[in-house]
mmCIF file of C-alpha atoms and ligand atoms in Angstrom:
data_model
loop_
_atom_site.group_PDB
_atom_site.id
_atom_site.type_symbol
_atom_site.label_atom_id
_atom_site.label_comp_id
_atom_site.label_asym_id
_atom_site.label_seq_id
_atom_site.Cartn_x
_atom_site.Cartn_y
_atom_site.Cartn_z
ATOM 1 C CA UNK A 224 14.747 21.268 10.302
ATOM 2 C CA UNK A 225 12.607 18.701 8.220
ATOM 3 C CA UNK A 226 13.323 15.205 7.820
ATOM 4 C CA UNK A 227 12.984 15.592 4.110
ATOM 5 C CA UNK A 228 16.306 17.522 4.857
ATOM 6 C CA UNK A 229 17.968 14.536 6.540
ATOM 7 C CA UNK A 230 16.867 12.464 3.753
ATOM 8 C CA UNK A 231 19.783 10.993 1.714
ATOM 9 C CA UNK A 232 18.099 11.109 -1.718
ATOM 10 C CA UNK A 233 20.276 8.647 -3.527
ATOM 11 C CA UNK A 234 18.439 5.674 -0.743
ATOM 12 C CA UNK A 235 15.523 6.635 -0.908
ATOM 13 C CA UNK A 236 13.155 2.993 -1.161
ATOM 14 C CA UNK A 237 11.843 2.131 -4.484
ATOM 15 C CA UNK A 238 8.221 1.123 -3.025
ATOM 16 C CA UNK A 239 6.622 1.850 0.302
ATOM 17 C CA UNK A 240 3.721 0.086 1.440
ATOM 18 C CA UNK A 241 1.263 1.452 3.759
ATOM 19 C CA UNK A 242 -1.477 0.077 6.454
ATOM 20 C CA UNK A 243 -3.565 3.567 6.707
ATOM 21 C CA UNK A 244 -4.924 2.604 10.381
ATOM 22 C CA UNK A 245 -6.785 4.367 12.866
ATOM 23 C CA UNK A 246 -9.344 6.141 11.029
ATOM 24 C CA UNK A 247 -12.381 4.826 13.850
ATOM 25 C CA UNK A 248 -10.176 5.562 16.866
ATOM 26 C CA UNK A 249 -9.651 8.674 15.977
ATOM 27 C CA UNK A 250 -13.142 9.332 15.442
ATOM 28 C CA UNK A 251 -13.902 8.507 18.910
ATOM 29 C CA UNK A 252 -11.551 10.645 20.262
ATOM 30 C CA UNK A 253 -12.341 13.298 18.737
ATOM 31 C CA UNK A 254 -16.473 12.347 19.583
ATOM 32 C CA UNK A 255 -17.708 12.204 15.700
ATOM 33 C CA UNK A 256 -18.314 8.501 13.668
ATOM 34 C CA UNK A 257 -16.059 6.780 12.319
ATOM 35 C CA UNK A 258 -17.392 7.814 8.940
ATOM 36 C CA UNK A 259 -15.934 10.800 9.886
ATOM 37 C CA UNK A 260 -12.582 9.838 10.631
ATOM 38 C CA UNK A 261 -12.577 8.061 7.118
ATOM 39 C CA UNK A 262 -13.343 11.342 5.662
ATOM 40 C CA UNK A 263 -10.357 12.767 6.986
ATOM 41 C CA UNK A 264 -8.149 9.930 6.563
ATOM 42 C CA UNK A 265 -8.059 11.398 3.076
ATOM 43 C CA UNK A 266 -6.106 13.966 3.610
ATOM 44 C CA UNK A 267 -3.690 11.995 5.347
ATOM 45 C CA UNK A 268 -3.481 9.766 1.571
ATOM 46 C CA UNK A 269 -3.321 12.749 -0.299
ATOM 47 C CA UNK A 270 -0.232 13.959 2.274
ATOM 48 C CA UNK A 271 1.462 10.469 1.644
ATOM 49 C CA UNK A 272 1.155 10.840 -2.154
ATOM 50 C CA UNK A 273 2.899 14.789 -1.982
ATOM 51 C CA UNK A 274 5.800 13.192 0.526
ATOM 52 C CA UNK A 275 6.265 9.818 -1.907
ATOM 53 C CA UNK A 276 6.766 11.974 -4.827
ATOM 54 C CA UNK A 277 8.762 14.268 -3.496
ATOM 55 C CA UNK A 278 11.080 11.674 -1.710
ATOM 56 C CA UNK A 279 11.139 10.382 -5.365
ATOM 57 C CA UNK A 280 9.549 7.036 -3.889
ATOM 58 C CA UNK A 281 8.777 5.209 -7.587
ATOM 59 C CA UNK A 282 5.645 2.859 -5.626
ATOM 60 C CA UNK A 283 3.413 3.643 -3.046
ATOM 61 C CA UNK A 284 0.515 0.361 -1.714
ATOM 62 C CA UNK A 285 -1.924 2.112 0.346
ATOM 63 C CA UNK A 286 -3.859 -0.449 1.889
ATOM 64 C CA UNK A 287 -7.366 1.104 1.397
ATOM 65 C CA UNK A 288 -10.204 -1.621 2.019
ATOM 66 C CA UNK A 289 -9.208 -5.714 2.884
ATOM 67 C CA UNK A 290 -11.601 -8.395 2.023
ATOM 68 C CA UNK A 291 -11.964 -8.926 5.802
ATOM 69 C CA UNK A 292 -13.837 -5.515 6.081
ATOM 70 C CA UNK A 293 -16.287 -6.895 4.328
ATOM 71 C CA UNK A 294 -17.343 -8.225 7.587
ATOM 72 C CA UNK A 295 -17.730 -4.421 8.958
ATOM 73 C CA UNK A 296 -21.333 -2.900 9.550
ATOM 74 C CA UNK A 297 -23.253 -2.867 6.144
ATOM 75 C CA UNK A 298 -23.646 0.988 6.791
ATOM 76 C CA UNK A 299 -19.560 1.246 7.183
ATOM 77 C CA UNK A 300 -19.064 -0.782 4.323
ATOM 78 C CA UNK A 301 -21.457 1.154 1.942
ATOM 79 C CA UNK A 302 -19.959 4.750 3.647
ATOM 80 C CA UNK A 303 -16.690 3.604 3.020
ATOM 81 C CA UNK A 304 -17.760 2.451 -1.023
ATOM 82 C CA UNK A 305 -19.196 5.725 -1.495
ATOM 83 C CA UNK A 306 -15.742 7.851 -0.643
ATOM 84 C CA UNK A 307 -13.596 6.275 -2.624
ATOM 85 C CA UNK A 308 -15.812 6.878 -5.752
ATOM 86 C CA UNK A 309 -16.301 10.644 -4.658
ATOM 87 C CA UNK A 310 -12.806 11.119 -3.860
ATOM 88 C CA UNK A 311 -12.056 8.981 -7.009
ATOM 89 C CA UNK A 312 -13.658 11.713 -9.095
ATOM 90 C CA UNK A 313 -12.277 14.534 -7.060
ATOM 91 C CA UNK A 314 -8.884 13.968 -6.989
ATOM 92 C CA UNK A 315 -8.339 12.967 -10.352
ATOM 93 C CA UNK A 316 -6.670 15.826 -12.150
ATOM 94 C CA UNK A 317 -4.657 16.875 -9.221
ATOM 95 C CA UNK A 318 -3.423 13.507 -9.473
ATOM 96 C CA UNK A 319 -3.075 13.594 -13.530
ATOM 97 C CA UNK A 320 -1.374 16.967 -12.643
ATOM 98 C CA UNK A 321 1.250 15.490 -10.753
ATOM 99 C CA UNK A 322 1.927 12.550 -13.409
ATOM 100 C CA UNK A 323 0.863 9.776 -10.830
ATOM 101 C CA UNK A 324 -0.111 6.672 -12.361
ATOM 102 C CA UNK A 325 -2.269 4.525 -10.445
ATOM 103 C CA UNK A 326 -3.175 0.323 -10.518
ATOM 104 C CA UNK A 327 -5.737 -1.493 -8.101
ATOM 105 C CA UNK A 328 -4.989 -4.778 -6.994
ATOM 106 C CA UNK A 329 -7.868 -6.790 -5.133
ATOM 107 C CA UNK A 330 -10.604 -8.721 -5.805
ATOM 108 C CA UNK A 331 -12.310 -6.791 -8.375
ATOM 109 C CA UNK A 332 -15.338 -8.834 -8.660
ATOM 110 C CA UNK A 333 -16.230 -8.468 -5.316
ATOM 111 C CA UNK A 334 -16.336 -4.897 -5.573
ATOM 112 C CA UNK A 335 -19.557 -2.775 -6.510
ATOM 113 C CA UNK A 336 -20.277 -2.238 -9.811
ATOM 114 C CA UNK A 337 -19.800 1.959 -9.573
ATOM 115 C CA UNK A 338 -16.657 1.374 -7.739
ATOM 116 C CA UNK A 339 -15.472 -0.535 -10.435
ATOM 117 C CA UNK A 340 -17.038 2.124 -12.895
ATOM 118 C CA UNK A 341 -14.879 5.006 -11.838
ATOM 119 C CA UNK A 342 -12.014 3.460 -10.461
ATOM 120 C CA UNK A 343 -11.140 1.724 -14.571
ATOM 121 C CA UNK A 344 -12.173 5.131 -15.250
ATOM 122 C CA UNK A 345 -9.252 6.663 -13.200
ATOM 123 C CA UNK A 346 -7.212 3.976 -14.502
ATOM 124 C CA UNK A 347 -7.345 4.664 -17.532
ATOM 125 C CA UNK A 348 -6.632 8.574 -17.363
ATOM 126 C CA UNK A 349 -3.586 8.292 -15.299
ATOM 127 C CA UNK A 350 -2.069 5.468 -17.178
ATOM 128 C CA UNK A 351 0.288 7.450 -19.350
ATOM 129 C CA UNK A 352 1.812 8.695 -16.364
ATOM 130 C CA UNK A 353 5.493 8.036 -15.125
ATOM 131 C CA UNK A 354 5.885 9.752 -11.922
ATOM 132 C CA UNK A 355 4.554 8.051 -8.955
ATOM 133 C CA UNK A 356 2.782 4.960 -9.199
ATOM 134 C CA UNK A 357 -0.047 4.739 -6.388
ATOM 135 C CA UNK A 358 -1.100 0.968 -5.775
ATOM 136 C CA UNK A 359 -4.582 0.907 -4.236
ATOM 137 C CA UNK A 360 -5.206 -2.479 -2.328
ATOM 138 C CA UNK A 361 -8.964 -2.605 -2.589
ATOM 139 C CA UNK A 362 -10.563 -5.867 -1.185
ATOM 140 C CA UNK A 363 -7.396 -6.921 -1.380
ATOM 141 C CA UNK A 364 -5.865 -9.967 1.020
ATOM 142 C CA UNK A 365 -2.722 -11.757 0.880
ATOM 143 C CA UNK A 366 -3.873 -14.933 1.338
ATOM 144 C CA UNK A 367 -6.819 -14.292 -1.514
ATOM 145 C CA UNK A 368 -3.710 -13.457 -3.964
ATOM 146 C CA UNK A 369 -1.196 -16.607 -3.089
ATOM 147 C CA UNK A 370 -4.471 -18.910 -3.413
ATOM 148 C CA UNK A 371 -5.096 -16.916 -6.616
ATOM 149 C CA UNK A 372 -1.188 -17.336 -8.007
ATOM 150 C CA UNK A 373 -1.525 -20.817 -7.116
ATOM 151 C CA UNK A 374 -4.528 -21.636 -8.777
ATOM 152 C CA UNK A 375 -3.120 -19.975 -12.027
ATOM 153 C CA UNK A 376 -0.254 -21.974 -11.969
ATOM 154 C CA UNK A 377 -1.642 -24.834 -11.710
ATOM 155 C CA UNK A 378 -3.813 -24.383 -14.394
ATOM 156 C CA UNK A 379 -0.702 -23.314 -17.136
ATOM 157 C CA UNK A 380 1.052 -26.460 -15.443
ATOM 158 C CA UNK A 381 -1.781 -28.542 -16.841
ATOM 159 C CA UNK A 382 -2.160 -26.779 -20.205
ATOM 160 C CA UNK A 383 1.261 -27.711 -20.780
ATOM 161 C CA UNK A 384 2.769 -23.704 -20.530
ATOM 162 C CA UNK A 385 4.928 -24.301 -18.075
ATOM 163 C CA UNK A 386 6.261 -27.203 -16.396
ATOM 164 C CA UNK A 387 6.631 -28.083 -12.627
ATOM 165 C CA UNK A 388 10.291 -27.420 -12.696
ATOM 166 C CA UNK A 389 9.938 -23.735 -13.724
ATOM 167 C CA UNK A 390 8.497 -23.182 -10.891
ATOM 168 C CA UNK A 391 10.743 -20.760 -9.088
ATOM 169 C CA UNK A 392 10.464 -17.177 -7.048
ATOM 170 C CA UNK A 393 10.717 -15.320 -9.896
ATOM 171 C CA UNK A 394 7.263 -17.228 -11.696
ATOM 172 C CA UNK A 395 5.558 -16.782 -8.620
ATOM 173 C CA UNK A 396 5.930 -12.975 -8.384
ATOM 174 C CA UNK A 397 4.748 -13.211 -11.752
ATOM 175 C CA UNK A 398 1.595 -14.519 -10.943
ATOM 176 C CA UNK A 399 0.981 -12.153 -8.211
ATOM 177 C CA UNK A 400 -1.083 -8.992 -8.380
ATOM 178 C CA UNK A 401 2.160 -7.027 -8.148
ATOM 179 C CA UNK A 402 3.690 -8.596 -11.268
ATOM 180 C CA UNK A 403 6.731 -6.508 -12.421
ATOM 181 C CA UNK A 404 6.500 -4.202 -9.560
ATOM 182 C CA UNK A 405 9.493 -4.197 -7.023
ATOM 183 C CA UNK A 406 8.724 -5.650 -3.296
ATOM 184 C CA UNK A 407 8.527 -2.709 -1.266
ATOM 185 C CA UNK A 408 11.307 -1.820 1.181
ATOM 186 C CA UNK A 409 9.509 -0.519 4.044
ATOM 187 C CA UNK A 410 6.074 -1.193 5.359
ATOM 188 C CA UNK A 411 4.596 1.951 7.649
ATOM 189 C CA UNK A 412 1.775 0.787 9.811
ATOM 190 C CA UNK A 413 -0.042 3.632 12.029
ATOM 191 C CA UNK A 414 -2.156 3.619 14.634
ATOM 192 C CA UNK A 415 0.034 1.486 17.102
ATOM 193 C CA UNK A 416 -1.197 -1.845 16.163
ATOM 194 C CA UNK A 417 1.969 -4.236 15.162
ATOM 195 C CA UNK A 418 0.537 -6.901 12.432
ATOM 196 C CA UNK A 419 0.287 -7.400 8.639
ATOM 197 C CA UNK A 420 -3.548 -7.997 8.653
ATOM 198 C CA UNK A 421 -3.159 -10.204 5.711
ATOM 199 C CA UNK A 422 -1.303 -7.582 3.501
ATOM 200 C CA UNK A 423 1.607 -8.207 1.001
ATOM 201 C CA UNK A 424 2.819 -11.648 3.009
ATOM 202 C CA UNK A 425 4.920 -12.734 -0.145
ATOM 203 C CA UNK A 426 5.791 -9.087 -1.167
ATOM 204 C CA UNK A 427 6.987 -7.905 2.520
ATOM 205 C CA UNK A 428 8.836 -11.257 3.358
ATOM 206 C CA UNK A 429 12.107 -8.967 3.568
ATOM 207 C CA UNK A 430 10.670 -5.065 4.033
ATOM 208 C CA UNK A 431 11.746 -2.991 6.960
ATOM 209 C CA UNK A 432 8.789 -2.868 9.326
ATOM 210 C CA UNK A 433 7.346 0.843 10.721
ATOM 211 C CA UNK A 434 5.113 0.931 13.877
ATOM 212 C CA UNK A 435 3.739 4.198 14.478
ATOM 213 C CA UNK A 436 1.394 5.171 17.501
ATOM 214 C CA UNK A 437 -0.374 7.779 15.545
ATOM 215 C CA UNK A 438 -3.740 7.589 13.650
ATOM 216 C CA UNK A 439 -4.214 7.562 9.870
ATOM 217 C CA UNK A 440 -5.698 11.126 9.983
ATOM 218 C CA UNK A 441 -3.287 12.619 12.539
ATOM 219 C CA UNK A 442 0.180 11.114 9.795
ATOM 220 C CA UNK A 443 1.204 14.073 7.851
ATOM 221 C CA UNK A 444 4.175 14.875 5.724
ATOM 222 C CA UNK A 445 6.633 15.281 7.940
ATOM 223 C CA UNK A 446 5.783 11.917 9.375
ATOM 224 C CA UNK A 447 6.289 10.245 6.276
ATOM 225 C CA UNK A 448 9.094 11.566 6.051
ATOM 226 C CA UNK A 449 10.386 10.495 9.330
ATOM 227 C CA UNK A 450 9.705 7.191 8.843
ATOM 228 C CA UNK A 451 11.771 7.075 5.722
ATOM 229 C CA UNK A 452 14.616 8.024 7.641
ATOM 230 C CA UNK A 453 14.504 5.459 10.220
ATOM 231 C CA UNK A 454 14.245 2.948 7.262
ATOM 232 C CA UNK A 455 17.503 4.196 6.067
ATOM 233 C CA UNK A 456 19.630 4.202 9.270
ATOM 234 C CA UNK A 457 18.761 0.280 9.399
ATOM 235 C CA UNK A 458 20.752 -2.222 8.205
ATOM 236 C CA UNK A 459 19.386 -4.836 5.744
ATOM 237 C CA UNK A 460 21.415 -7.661 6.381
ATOM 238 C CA UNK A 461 19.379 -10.566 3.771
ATOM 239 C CA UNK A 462 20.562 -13.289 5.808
ATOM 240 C CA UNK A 463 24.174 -12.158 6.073
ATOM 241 C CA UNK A 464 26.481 -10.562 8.399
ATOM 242 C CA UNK A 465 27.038 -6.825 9.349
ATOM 243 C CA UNK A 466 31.148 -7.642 8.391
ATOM 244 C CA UNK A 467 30.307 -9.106 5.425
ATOM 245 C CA UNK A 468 28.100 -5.950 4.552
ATOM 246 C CA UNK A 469 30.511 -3.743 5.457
ATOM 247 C CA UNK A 470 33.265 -5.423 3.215
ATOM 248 C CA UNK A 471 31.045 -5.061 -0.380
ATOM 249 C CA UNK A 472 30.534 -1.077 0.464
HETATM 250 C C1 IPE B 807 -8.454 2.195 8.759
HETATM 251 O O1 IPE B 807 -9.043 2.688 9.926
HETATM 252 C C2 IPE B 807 -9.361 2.286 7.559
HETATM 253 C C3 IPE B 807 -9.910 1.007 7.090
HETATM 254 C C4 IPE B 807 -9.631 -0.161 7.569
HETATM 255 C C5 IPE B 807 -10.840 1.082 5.997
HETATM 256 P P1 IPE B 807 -9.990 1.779 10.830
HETATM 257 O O2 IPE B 807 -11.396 1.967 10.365
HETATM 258 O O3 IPE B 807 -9.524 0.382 10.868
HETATM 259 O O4 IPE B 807 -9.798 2.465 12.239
HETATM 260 P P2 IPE B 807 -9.725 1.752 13.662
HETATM 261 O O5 IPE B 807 -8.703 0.680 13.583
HETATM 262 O O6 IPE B 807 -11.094 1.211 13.941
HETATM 263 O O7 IPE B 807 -9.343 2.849 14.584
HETATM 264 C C1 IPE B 808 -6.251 -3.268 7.888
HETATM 265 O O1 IPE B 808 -6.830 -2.526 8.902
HETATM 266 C C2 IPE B 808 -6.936 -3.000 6.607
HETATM 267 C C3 IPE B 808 -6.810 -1.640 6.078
HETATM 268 C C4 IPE B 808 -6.068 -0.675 6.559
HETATM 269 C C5 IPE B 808 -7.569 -1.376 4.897
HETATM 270 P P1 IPE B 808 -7.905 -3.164 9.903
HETATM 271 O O2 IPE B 808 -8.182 -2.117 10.913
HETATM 272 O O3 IPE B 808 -9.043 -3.685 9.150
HETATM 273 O O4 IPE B 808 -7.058 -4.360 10.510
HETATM 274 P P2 IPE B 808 -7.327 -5.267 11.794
HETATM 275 O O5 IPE B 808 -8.637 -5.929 11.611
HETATM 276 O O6 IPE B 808 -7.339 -4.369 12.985
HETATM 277 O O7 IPE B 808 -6.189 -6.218 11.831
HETATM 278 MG MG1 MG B 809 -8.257 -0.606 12.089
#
């Protein structure tokens, strides 16, 4: 049996986020480079996006490129540029096709100018769209957001459009990259390695955390799958207690 079959489909989360990881070890393993394993990583994104829509997950953050790998080799950095505008332009109709809608969040002027090109290109097409929407963290960091939030506040503070006081959780997610866009639930992370690498910190303050020992290109379907229904035989307490949970059901 599948675990899409064990699936209760009315609890499904409204937005998973995901830390693709493991692309270079599995490279080594399998004795190519670790361009290599990026290459097939891609499969393993395109497998996420099938499983999210059918689990009729409404947001899925893939956690593609962080402004720390910036500091990777210059020839990793430039391999790594140069796939996601090929795959970019490949996988656009499929993903037009299947009515996914996609945003980038990220520091966009750090970016190359072609990714930029085709990526507002992609945009663009798939922005009528109302099925899945795919949130591409590209050069993205957590910290580079909150700092960015912050700074925008404080600038509509001094223009007089808002005041101190209005200041609340609500304004703040408004600032964010993720405006309007519900926190995500659950947080898969493969590869075995158990830390946020400066990803969503505001977003994921309460998301159910996945740890998975197996590498980006090695998580299929199924696996998705799975790890959707471990998120939904935890219970999300929000501060309270399980009797108090139990009483409001
Ligand atoms: C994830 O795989 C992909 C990116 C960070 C771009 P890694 O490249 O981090 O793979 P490992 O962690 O070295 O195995
Ligand atoms: C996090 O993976 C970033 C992405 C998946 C894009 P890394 O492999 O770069 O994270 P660290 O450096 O091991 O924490
Ligand atoms: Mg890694």
């Amino acid at each position: 049996m599948s675990f899409f079959d064990t699936i209760d489909k009315a609890k499904v989360p409204q937005h998973v986020a995901v830390i693709m990881d493991g692309n270079g070890r599995w490279a080594a393993q399998h004795g190519t480079d670790r361009i290599f394993g990026h290459q097939q990583g891609v499969e393993s994104v395109r497998n996420a996006i099938k499983a999210a829509t059918r689990a009729g997950i409404k947001y899925l953050t893939i956690y593609a490129f962080s402004t720390e790998n910036w500091n990777r080799p210059r020839f990793e950095v430039e391999a790594l540029m140069s796939l996601l505008v090929n795959v970019v332009k490949a996988e656009a109709d499929e993903l037009d096709k299947n009515n996914v809608c996609l945003k980038i969040i990220g520091d966009r002027d750090s970016l190359p100018k072609k990714v930029i090109k085709e990526t507002d290109k992609m945009v663009a097409r798939l922005s009528k769209n109302n099925g899945l929407t795919v949130i591409m963290a590209l050069s993205y960091s957590a910290r580079w957001e909150i700092i960015n939030a912050v700074k925008s506040i404080a600038a509509d503070v001094k223009k007089g459009k808002i005041s101190t006081e209005d200041i609340s959780h609500e304004l703040f997610d408004s600032y964010l990259s993720t405006a309007n866009i519900p926190d995500p639930e659950l947080m898969i992370r493969t590869s075995g390695e158990r830390r946020l690498s400066n990803f969503l910190l505001w977003q994921l303050a309460y998301a159910e955390l996945y740890f998975t020992p197996k590498l980006w290109p090695d998580f299929t379907e199924e696996d998705f799958f799975e790890a959707i229904c471990n998120f939904q035989q935890r219970e999300r307490r929000f501060g309270m207690t399980s009797e108090q949970l139990k009483k409001r059901m």
